[in-house]
Amino acid sequence: MTDLKFHRHRRLRQNATLRRMVRETILTADDFIYPVFAIEGENIKTEIPSMPGVYQFSLDRLVEEMAEVVDLGIPSVMIFGIPSEKDAVGTQAYHTHGIVQEATRVVKEHFPELMVIADTCLCEYTDHGHCGIVRDGDVVNDESLELLVKTAVSQVEAGADVIAPSNMMDGFVAAIRKGLDEAGYENIPIMSYAVKYASAFYGPFRDAADSTPQFGDRKTYQMDPANRLEALREAESDVEEGADFLMVKPGLSYLDVLRDLKNQFNLPLVTYNVSGEYAMVKAASQNGWIDEKAIVLELLTSMKRAGADLILTYHAKDAAKWLKEA
């Protein structure tokens, strides 16, 4: 065999210490944003059937969950709200005492160092389940922007550190940036859901947030899963309008898009490891078909390797525990 010429790549894989030394992608708890569902009421901690291990929390039970998050070293949470009342214009989204606003106050009172990101959308608050105002069966763009601005300002007034608009209306970053600046919040970052696909992977989230559309679908404002170049156009618009972070949602099936954005733009990049992705892993694990720990850490590492600086994931607490043990 001495006449063969080839590279011995296995030299760098000989033992665990060497493999760790040359590892290119390092996953840590600092990479995680943990999604939290706040619901109105008292003494509520309700598990979401399609998302084992994920719960809706009333405000009086929220502190115990946040204490665990902080103890695990997870630096940030994103708060989603489930209001007790809904109407055609999503009034509770921008009400001073809306559920996201009140949850934000609770978290910041007890854990001021925890970074609170507010989900800025209307779909959880409208009786029709769409992300904007509906006129004659159509989700209208410009009128919806006005309510999204009111929502963002209200969330920041309650103490939110970052605004994360997820509605996919045209011009939403420009409108919110202008609204925040005029309200004196020019230093509040916008984490834009710049590339959000009309994905089948969102099903369990709609159970969690009670946000299923009551008619039609969201394909007129969320992106076609078949499109890749459109993602670059969407992201470029948000960069020009003043976004501080760009997000790709979902994560697992869109790693190519994630890498495209990483190559094209220099803003911090976020991906959302969404509810359907989480539910599939949990279901397979509960059936004994996979090693949950190994699968989850590999999936999250793949997202970071593809370009994500931050990962919004329901696996955050488990992953943080496993990384501590490593």
Coordinates of C-alpha atoms in Angstrom, one line a residue, residues 71-190:
D71 CA -30.5 28.9 36.1
L72 CA -29.8 27.0 32.9
G73 CA -27.9 30.0 31.5
I74 CA -30.4 30.7 28.7
P75 CA -30.1 34.4 28.1
S76 CA -33.3 35.2 26.3
V77 CA -37.0 34.4 26.0
M78 CA -39.6 35.2 23.4
I79 CA -43.1 35.8 24.8
F80 CA -46.2 34.8 23.0
G81 CA -49.6 35.7 24.4
I82 CA -53.0 34.0 24.6
P83 CA -55.6 36.6 25.4
S84 CA -59.0 35.9 27.0
E85 CA -60.8 38.1 24.5
K86 CA -60.3 38.6 20.7
D87 CA -61.8 40.9 18.2
A88 CA -61.5 41.9 14.5
V89 CA -58.6 44.3 15.0
G90 CA -56.6 42.4 17.7
T91 CA -57.1 45.1 20.4
Q92 CA -55.4 43.0 23.1
A93 CA -52.2 42.9 21.1
Y94 CA -51.6 46.6 21.8
H95 CA -53.5 47.1 25.0
T96 CA -51.5 48.5 27.8
H97 CA -52.4 45.6 30.0
G98 CA -52.4 42.9 27.2
I99 CA -51.1 39.5 28.1
V100 CA -47.6 40.0 26.5
Q101 CA -47.3 43.4 28.1
E102 CA -48.2 42.0 31.6
A103 CA -46.0 38.9 31.1
T104 CA -43.1 41.2 30.1
R105 CA -43.5 43.2 33.3
V106 CA -43.5 40.1 35.4
V107 CA -40.3 38.7 33.8
K108 CA -38.4 42.0 34.0
E109 CA -39.4 42.6 37.6
H110 CA -38.0 39.3 38.8
F111 CA -35.3 38.7 36.2
P112 CA -34.1 42.1 34.9
E113 CA -31.0 40.5 33.2
L114 CA -33.1 38.2 31.1
M115 CA -33.5 39.5 27.6
V116 CA -37.2 39.7 26.7
I117 CA -38.2 39.5 23.1
A118 CA -41.8 40.3 22.3
D119 CA -43.6 38.5 19.5
T120 CA -45.2 41.4 17.5
C121 CA -48.2 40.1 15.6
L122 CA -51.9 40.2 15.6
C123 CA -52.9 36.6 14.8
E124 CA -53.2 35.5 18.4
Y125 CA -55.5 38.4 19.1
T126 CA -57.8 38.6 16.1
D127 CA -61.1 36.6 16.0
H128 CA -60.3 35.6 12.4
G129 CA -56.8 34.4 13.2
H130 CA -55.0 36.4 10.5
C131 CA -52.0 38.6 11.1
G132 CA -53.6 41.9 10.0
I133 CA -56.9 43.7 9.4
V134 CA -59.3 41.8 7.1
R135 CA -61.4 43.7 4.6
D136 CA -63.8 41.8 2.2
G137 CA -61.9 38.6 2.9
D138 CA -58.5 40.0 2.2
V139 CA -55.7 40.8 4.7
V140 CA -55.0 44.5 4.0
N141 CA -51.4 45.6 4.3
D142 CA -51.1 49.3 5.1
E143 CA -53.9 49.5 7.7
S144 CA -52.4 46.5 9.5
L145 CA -49.0 48.3 9.7
E146 CA -50.6 51.0 12.0
L147 CA -51.8 48.4 14.5
L148 CA -48.4 46.6 14.4
V149 CA -46.7 49.9 15.3
K150 CA -49.1 50.4 18.2
T151 CA -48.3 46.9 19.3
A152 CA -44.6 47.3 19.2
V153 CA -44.6 50.6 21.1
S154 CA -46.9 49.1 23.8
Q155 CA -44.6 46.1 24.2
V156 CA -41.6 48.3 24.6
E157 CA -43.4 50.5 27.1
A158 CA -44.0 47.4 29.1
G159 CA -40.3 46.6 29.2
A160 CA -39.5 44.5 26.1
D161 CA -35.9 44.6 25.1
V162 CA -36.3 43.5 21.5
I163 CA -39.3 43.6 19.1
A164 CA -39.8 40.6 16.9
P165 CA -42.5 41.3 14.2
S166 CA -43.7 38.1 12.6
N167 CA -46.6 39.2 10.4
M168 CA -44.9 39.4 7.0
M169 CA -46.7 42.6 5.9
D170 CA -44.8 44.6 3.3
G171 CA -43.0 47.5 5.0
F172 CA -43.5 46.3 8.6
V173 CA -39.9 46.9 9.6
A174 CA -39.9 50.5 8.2
A175 CA -43.2 51.2 9.9
I176 CA -42.2 49.8 13.3
R177 CA -38.7 51.4 13.1
K178 CA -40.3 54.8 12.5
G179 CA -42.9 54.3 15.2
L180 CA -40.4 53.3 17.8
D181 CA -38.1 56.1 16.9
E182 CA -40.9 58.7 17.2
A183 CA -41.9 57.2 20.6
G184 CA -38.3 57.7 21.8
Y185 CA -37.2 54.1 21.5
E186 CA -34.6 54.4 18.9
N187 CA -32.3 52.0 20.7
I188 CA -34.7 49.1 20.7
P189 CA -33.6 46.5 18.2
I190 CA -36.0 44.8 15.7

